[in-house]
XYZ file of C-alpha atoms in Angstrom:
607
model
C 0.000 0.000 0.000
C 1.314 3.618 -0.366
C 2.903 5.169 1.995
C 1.773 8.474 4.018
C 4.561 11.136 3.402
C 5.949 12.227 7.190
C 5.455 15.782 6.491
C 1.799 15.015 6.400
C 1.340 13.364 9.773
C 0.606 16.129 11.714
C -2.402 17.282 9.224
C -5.966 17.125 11.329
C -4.133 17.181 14.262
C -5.354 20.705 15.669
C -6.246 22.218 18.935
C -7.909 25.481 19.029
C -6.796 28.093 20.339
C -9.355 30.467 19.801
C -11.990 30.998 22.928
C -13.456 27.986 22.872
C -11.665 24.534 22.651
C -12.416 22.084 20.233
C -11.324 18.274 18.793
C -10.104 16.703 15.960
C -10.699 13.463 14.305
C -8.367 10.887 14.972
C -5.278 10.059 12.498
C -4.729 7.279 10.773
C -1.342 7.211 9.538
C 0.400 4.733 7.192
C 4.351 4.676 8.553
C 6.734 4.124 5.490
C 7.254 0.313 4.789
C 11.238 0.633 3.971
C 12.035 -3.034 4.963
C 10.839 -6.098 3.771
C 10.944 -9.479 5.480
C 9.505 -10.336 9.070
C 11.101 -10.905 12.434
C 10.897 -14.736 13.571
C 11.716 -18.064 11.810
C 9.595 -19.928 8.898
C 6.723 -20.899 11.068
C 4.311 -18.936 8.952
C 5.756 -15.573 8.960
C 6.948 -15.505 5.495
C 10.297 -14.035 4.210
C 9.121 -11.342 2.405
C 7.070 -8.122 3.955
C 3.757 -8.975 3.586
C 3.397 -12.759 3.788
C 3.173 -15.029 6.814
C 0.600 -15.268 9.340
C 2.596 -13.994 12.287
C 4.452 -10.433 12.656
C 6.198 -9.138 15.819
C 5.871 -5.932 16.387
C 8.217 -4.130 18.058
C 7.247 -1.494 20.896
C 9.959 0.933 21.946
C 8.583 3.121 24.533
C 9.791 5.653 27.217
C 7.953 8.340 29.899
C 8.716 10.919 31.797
C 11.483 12.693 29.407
C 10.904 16.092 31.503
C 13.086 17.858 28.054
C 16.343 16.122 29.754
C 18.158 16.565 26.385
C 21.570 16.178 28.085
C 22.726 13.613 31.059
C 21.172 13.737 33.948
C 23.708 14.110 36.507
C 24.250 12.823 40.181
C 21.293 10.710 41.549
C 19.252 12.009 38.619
C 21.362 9.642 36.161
C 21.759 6.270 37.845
C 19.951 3.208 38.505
C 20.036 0.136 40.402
C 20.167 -3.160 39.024
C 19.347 -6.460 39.939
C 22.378 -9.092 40.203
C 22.079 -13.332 39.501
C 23.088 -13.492 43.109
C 20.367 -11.149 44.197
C 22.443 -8.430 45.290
C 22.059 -4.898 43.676
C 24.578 -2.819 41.598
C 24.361 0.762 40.828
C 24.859 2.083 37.324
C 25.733 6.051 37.649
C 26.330 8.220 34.368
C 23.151 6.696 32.542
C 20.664 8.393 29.722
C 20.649 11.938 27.697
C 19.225 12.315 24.478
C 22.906 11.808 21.922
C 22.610 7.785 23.933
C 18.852 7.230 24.192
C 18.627 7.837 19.896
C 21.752 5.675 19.476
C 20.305 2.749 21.197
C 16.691 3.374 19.937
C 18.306 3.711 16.309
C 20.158 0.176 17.220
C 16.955 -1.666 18.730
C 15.590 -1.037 15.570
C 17.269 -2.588 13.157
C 16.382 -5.832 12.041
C 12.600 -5.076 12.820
C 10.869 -3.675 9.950
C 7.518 -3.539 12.371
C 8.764 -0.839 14.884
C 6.671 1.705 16.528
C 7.865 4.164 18.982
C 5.249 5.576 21.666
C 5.357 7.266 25.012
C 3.962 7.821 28.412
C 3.824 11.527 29.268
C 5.593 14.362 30.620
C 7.897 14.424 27.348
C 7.958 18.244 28.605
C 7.896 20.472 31.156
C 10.105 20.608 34.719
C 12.882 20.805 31.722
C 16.382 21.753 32.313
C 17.368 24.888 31.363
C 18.629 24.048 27.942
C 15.030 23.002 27.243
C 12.978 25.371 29.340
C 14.251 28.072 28.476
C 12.887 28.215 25.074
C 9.863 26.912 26.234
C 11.003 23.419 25.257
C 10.952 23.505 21.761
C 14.411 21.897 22.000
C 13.205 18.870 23.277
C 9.957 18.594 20.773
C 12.562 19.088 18.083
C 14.795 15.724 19.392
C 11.849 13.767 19.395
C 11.033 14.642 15.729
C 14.279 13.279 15.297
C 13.860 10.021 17.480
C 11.172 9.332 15.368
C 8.650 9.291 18.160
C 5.418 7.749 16.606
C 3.150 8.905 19.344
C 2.565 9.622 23.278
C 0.051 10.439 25.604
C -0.053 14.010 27.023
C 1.050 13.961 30.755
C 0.624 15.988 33.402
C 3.429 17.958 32.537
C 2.267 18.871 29.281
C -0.204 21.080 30.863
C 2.406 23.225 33.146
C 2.107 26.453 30.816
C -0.965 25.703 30.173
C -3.535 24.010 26.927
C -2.585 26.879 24.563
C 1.082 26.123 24.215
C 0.451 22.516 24.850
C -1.366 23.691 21.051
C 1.936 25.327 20.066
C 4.060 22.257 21.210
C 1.698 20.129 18.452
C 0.852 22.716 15.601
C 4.094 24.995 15.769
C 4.342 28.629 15.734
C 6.240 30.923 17.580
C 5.855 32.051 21.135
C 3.516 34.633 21.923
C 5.475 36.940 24.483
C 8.524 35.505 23.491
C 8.477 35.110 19.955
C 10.730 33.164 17.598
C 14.138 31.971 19.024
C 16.333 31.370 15.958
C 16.445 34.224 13.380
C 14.501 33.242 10.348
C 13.436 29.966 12.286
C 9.283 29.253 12.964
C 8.909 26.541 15.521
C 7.510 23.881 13.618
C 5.635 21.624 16.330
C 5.585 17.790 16.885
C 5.386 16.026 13.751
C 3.964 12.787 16.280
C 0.227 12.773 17.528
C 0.016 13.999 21.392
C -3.107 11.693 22.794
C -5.571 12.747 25.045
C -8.348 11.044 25.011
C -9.518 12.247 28.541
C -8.667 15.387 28.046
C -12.182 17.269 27.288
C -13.601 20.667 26.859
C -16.301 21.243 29.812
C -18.825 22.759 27.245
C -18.663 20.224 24.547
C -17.314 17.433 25.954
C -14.834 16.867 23.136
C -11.585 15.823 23.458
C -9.077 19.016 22.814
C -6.234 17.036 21.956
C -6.787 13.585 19.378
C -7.781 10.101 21.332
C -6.039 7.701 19.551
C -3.920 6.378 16.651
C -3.991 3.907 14.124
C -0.531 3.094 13.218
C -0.465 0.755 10.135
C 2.708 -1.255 8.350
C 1.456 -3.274 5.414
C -1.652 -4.154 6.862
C -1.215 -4.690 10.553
C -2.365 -2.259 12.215
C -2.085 -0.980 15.734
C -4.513 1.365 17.378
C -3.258 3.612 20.512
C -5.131 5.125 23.156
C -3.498 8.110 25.091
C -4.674 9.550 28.584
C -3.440 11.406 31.296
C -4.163 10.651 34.844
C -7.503 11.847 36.170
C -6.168 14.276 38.526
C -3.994 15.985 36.621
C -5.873 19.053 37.483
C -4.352 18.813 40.986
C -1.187 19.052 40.089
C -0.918 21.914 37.831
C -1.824 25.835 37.810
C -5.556 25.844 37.713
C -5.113 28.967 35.442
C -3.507 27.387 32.397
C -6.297 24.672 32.177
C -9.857 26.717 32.704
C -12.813 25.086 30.893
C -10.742 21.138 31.169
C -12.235 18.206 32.378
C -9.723 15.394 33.123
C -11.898 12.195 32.760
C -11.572 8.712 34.102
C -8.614 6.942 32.626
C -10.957 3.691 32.911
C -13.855 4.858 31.498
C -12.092 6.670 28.357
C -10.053 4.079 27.610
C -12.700 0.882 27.654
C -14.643 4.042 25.044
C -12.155 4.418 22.691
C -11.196 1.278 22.754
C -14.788 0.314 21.665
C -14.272 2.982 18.948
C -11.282 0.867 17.760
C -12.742 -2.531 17.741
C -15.539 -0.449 15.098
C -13.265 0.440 13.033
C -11.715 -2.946 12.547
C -8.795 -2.181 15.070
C -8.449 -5.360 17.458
C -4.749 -5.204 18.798
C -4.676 -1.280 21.149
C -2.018 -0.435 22.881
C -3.211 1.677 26.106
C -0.416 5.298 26.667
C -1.321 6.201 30.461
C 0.408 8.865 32.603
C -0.129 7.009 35.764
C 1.931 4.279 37.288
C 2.489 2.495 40.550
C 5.344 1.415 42.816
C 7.486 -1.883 42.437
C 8.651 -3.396 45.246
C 12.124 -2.764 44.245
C 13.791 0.111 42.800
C 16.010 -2.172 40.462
C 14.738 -1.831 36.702
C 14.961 -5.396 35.964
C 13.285 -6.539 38.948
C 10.915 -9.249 38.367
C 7.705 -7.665 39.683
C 5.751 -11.120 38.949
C 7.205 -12.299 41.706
C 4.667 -14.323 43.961
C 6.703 -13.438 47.447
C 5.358 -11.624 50.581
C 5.453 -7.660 49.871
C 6.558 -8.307 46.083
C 4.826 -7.145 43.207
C 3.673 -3.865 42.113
C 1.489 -1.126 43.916
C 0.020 1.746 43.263
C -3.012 3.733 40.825
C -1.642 1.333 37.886
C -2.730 -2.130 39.935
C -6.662 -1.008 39.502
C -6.585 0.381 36.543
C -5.154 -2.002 34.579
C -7.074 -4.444 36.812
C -10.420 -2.679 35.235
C -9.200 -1.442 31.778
C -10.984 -4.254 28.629
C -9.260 -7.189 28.142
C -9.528 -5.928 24.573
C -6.454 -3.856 25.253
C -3.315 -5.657 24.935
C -0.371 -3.982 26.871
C -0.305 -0.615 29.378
C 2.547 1.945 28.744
C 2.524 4.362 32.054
C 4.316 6.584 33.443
C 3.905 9.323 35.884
C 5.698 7.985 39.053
C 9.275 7.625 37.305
C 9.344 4.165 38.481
C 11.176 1.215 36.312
C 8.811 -1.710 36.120
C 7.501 -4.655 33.351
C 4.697 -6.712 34.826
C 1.908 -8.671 34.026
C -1.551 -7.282 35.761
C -4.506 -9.429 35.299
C -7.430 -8.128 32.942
C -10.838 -7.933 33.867
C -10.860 -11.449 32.598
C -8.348 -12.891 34.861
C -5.605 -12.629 31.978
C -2.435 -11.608 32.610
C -1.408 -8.429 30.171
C 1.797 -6.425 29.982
C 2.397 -3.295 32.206
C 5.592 -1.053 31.547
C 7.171 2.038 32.785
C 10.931 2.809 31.915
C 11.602 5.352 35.180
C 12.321 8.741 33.925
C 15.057 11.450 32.212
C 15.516 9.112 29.287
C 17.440 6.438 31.543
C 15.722 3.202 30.303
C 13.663 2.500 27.482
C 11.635 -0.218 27.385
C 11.305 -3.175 24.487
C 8.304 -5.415 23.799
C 7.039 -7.553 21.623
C 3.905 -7.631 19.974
C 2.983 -10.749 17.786
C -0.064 -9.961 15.856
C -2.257 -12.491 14.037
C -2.969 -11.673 10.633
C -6.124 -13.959 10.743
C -7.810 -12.480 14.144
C -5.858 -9.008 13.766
C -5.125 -9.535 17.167
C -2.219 -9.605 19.337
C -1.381 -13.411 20.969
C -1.329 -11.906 24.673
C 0.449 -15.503 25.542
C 3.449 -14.463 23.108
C 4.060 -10.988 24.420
C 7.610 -10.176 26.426
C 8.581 -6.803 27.493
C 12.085 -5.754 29.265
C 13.735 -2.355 30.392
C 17.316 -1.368 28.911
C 20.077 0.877 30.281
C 20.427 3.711 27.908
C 24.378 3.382 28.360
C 26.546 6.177 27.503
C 29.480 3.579 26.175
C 28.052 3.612 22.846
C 28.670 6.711 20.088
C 26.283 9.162 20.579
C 23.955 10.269 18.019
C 25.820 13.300 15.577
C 22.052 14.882 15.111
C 21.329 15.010 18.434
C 24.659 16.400 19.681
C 24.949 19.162 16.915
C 21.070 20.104 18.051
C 21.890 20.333 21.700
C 25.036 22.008 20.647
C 22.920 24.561 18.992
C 20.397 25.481 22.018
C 23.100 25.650 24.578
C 24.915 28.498 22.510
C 21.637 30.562 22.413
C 21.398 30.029 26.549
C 25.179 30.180 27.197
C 25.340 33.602 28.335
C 22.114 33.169 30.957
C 22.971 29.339 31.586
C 26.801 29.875 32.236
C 26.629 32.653 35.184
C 27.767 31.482 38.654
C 25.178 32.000 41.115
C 26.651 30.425 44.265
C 29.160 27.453 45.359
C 28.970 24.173 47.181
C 31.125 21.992 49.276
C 29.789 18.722 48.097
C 26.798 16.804 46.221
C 23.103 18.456 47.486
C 21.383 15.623 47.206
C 17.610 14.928 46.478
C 16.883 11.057 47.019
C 13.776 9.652 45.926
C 13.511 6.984 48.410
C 13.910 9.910 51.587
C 11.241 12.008 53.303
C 13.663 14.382 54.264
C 16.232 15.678 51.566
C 19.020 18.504 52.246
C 18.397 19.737 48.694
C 15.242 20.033 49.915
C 16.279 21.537 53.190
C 17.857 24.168 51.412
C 15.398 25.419 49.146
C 12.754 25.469 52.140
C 15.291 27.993 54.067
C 15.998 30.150 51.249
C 12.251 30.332 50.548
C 11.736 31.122 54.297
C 14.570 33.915 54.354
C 13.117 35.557 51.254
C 9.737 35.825 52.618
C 10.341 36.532 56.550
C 11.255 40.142 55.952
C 8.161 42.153 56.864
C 7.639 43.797 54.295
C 8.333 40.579 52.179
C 5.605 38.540 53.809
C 6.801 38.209 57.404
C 7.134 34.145 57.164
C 7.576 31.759 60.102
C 8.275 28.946 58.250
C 8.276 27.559 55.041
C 7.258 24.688 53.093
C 8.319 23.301 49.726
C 6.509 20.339 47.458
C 8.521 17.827 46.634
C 7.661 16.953 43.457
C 9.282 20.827 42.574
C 12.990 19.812 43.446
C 13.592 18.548 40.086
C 17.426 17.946 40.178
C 20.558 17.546 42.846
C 22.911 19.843 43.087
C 26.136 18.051 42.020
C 29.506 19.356 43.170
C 31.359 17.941 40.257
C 31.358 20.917 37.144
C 29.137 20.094 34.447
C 30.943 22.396 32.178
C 33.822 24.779 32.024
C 32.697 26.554 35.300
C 34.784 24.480 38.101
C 34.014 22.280 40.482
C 31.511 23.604 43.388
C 30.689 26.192 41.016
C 26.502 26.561 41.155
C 25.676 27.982 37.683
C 22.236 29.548 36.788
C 21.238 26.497 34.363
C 22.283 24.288 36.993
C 20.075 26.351 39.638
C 16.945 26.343 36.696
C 17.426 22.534 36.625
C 17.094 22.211 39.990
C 13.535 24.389 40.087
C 12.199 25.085 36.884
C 9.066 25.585 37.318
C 9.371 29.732 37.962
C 6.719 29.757 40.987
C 5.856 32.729 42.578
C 6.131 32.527 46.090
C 3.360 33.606 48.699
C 3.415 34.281 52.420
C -0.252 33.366 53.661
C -2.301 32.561 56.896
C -2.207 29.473 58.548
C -3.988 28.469 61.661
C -1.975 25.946 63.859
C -5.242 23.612 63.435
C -4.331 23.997 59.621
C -0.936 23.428 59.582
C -1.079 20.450 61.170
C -3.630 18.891 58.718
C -1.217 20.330 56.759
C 0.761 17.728 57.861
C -1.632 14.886 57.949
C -2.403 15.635 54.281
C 0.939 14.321 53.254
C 0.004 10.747 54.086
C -4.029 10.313 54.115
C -6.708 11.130 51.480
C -4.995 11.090 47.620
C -1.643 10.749 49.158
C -2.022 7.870 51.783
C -1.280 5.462 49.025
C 1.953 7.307 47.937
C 2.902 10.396 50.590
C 4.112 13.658 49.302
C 6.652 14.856 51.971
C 6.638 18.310 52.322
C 10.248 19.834 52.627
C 10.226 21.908 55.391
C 12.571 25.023 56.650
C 14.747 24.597 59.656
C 13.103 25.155 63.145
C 9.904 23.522 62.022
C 10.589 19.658 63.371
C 8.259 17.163 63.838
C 8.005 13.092 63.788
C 6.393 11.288 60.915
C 5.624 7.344 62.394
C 4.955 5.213 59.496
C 4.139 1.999 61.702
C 0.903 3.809 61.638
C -1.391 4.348 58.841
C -3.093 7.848 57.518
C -3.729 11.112 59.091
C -2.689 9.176 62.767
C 1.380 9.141 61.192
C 1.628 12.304 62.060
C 2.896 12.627 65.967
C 0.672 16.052 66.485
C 2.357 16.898 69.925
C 5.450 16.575 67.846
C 4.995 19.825 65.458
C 6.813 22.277 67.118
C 8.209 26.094 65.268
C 12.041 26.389 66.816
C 10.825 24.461 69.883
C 7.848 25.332 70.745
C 4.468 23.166 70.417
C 1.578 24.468 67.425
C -1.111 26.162 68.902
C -3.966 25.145 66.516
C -5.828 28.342 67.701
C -2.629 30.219 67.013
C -1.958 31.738 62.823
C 1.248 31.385 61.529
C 2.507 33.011 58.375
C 3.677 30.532 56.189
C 6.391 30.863 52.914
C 5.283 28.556 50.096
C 4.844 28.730 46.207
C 1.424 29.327 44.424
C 0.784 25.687 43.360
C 0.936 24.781 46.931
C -1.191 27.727 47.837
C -3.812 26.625 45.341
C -3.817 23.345 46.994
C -2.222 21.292 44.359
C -0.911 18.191 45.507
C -3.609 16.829 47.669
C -3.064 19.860 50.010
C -6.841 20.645 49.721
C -6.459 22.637 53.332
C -3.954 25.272 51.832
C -6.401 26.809 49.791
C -8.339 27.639 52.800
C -5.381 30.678 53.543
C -5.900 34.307 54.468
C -3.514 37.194 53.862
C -1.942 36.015 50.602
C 1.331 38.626 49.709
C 2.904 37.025 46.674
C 6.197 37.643 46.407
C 9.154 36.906 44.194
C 9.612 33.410 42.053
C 11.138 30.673 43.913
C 14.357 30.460 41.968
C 14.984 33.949 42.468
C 15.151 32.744 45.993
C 17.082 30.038 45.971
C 19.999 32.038 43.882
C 19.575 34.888 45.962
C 19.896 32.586 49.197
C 23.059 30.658 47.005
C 24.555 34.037 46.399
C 24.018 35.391 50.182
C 25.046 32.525 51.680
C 28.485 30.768 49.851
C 31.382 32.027 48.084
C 34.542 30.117 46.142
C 36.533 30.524 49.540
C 33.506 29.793 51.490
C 31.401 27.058 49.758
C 27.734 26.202 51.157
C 27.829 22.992 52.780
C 25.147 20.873 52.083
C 22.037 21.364 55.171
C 21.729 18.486 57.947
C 18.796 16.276 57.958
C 16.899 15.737 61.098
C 14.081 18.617 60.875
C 11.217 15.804 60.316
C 11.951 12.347 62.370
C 10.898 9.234 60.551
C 9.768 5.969 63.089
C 9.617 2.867 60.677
């Protein structure tokens, strides 16, 4: 059959950005054949493209990108792997775009039935390379990894559904305007899915639901969502007149929709995920021990999705994991997630029927790889990273402060010094009277993006902070508020972190130092939190008492579960949050007087 011309793949693909919102029909797109022959043996597949009953089809996928274009550094570019003897070996200096398209590039060869798809948050928390051009950069390099199609994520949404419309359609910024002299932003030439994604007046999806991607007459449909509370998590502003649906629901629709149009083997892109029991990406999460397995939103959802749907790519919680979930029909089906930052990518195999055009579920494999960095790294990448860097160099490169070793920000810790420190610089920013006059301050940590890694990323020097590296670590450009707090309130607060939407998985809230309390996770909800332990530079909460409280507008607005925030008096906003944090890095350290990295022991964890 003819091929679809690439240049054509984004037509239909449209999201208004007009006053109202409005959909699209889906794409169909037929993917160059360029190959010929089949994957497998003589058992009939055939030699030639075309022929044979059975095709693998190979599924490269990846999540949680965040426009980390070069290596992540420190914690942010390791992982832990599994050894034969069961003990566990970290791998440090891992991902960045120049690797992740050589080993893509490699995977593919020999498998003329390839399709590349992702999980979310391809954008958005970027490094500075990336963010500050509004990530075209990164859009770009996945035009060039020859990214097929992804779901939107959360992320997606952080300035907002009218640039998420720029990031698919093109067209220059509009406050900031072109970036490259003679150069129009040209958009993703791959489908962003988001099939739960609707307008509140019409219902309609703003953003396509699925794809049909099509090689010689097998055909794979895709269904892309975001999780359902997505609106939680990001400025309410950017995403007026957005419903976020059930990721359920919307996908058992669509793929209903599918199955009508002939399409029997769907492939299911979802921004949520869960929690293996280990953090090692080849762990085997099948495993029938006590406290193995997988947890999480991703357990009952794919535990509820149609049997219909053959395999779950999610994302969301930067977690490495390829399990098997029973269907709705007791079946088990394929569940992946390749952590985050372009570390892993994940490879499985599809084997569709050309009879039933159906995938045989009992044939299906799936496994995460290292993107290594001992292999060449990709010219086009390198010379396009190359490029953006020179336009930032002169913001990027500027020293902003200096450090006497590694700031870390572990995953797998409640309390983090990185975290430590960007709580105290927001708190010293905003305790000035006239600033706010804060008592304390508190930080989301889902907002420190990045360590702070003593070891020079560039030309700068070791211990040297610079501005990029500073945007890296908070990239988001909050403004910060000082607000209102009761005592009652700030110790729900408190309790917030580990019952209602976060008892499953607790959000930690970094806190500045004086404000100590214990956190006692033998127990379970709202009762982990030890409330004659809350104490402000000794001294118990009174919950008749208000306290004025440093913390960034998302928080403010209750994102994060933090419903009780929103409930503030006395809002001052004040300056962004990285203004802070260099200001505090400037104050505070010098080359002959480096910061050392904060203590831990402000919040005291009983396990």
């Amino acid at each position: 059959m003819a091929a679809t011309p690439k240049k054509k793949r984004t037509a239909g693909r449209i999201l208004a950005v007009g006053a109202g919102l409005a959909t699209v029909g889906a794409l169909v797109a037929a993917l160059p054949a360029g190959a010929s022959g089949t994957k497998g043996g003589d058992d009939e597949r055939g030699q030639g493209y075309g022929h044979g009953r059975y095709v693998d089809v190979q599924l490269l996928s990846f999540n949680d990108l965040h426009g980390n274009l070069e290596p992540p550094t420190g914690s942010a570019g390791r992982v832990t792997q599994i050894q034969p003897d069961g003990t566990t070996k970290t791998i440090d200096g891992v991902g960045g775009v120049e690797y992740l398209a050589t080993h893509l590039r490699e995977a593919r060869k020999g498998n003329p039935y390839s399709v590349t798809a992702a999980a979310g948050d391809m954008i958005g928390a970027s490094p500075l390379v990336s963010g500050l051009f509004h990530d075209e950069p990164t859009i770009e390099a996945l035009n060039r990894l020859k990214l097929d199609v992804s779901s939107v994520g959360n992320h997606e949404f952080d300035e907002g559904a009218h640039e998420l419309a720029r990031m698919q359609n093109g067209g220059c910024h509009p406050t900031a305007g072109c970036f490259e002299e003679g150069k129009r932003f040209k958009g993703a030439r791959f489908p962003y899915l988001a099939a739960n994604v609707t307008n509140e007046k019409t219902g309609r999806p703003i953003l396509d639901p699925y794809f049909i991607w099509e090689r010689n007459g097998v055909k794979v449909g895709f269904i892309g969502v975001t999780l359902e509370g997505t609106a939680d998590i990001v400025s309410a502003e950017g995403i007026k007149g957005l419903k976020f649906g059930d990721e359920i629901e919307t996908i058992n629709k669509y793929t209903k929709v599918l199955e009508r149009k002939g399409v029997k083997s769907i492939v299911a892109l979802l921004h949520e995920g869960g929690a293996p029991a280990s953090g090692s990406y080849n762990y085997n999460c099948d495993s029938p021990g006590p406290g193995d397995g997988i947890s999480g939103p991703i357990v009952d959802i794919a535990k509820k999705v149609s049997p219909q749907v053959d395999a779950l790519v999610t994302g969301h919680t930067h977690q490495a994991y390829a399990c098997t979930i029973p269907d709705p029909s007791g079946k088990p089906r394929t569940v992946t997630s390749a952590a985050s930052f372009g570390k892993l990518y994940t490879d499985t195999t599809l084997t569709y029927d050309r009879r039933s055009k159906d995938i045989v579920r009992t044939a299906v494999s799936s496994a995460n790889h290292v993107v290594t960095r001992d292999v060449a790294k990709a010219e086009d990448m390198t010379t396009l990273i190359d490029r953006w860097k020179t336009l930032a160099a002169p913001i990027a490169s500027r020293p902003v402060g200096y450090i006497a070793g590694d700031v870390d920000n572990p995953a797998d810790a409640a309390e983090k010094p990185l975290g430590n420190l960007i709580a105290d610089a927001q708190l010293e920013g905003m305790a000035p009277a006239d600033k706010g006059g804060a008592q304390l301050a508190l930080m989301n940590p889902g907002g420190v993006r990045a360590p702070l890694v003593h070891k020079a990323s560039g030309a700068e020097g070791d211990g040297v902070v610079t501005y990029g590296e500073a945007y890296t670590v908070q990239p988001f450009t909050n403004m910060m508020t000082a607000v209102d707090l009761t005592g009652a309130q700030l110790i729900t607060t408190l309790q917030q972190q580990v019952s209602g939407p976060n008892q499953a998985a607790p959000k930690i809230l970094q806190v500045s130092k004086g404000f100590t309390y214990t956190l006692d996770m033998t127990k379970t909800g709202a009762d982990r939190i030890v409330t004659s332990s809350v104490k402000l530079n000794g001294e118990a909460i009174d919950p008749s008492k208000t306290y004025r409280v440093a913390m960034n507008e998302f928080l403010a607005g209750g994102g994060d579960g933090f419903a009780v925030l929103k409930e503030h008096k006395n809002k001052l906003v004040g300056a962004s949050d990285l203004d802070l944090f260099t200001a505090y890095l400037a104050a505070h350290s010098s080359a002959s007087a480096p910061l050392a990295p904060p203590a831990t022991g402000r919040i005291t964890v009983v396990k």
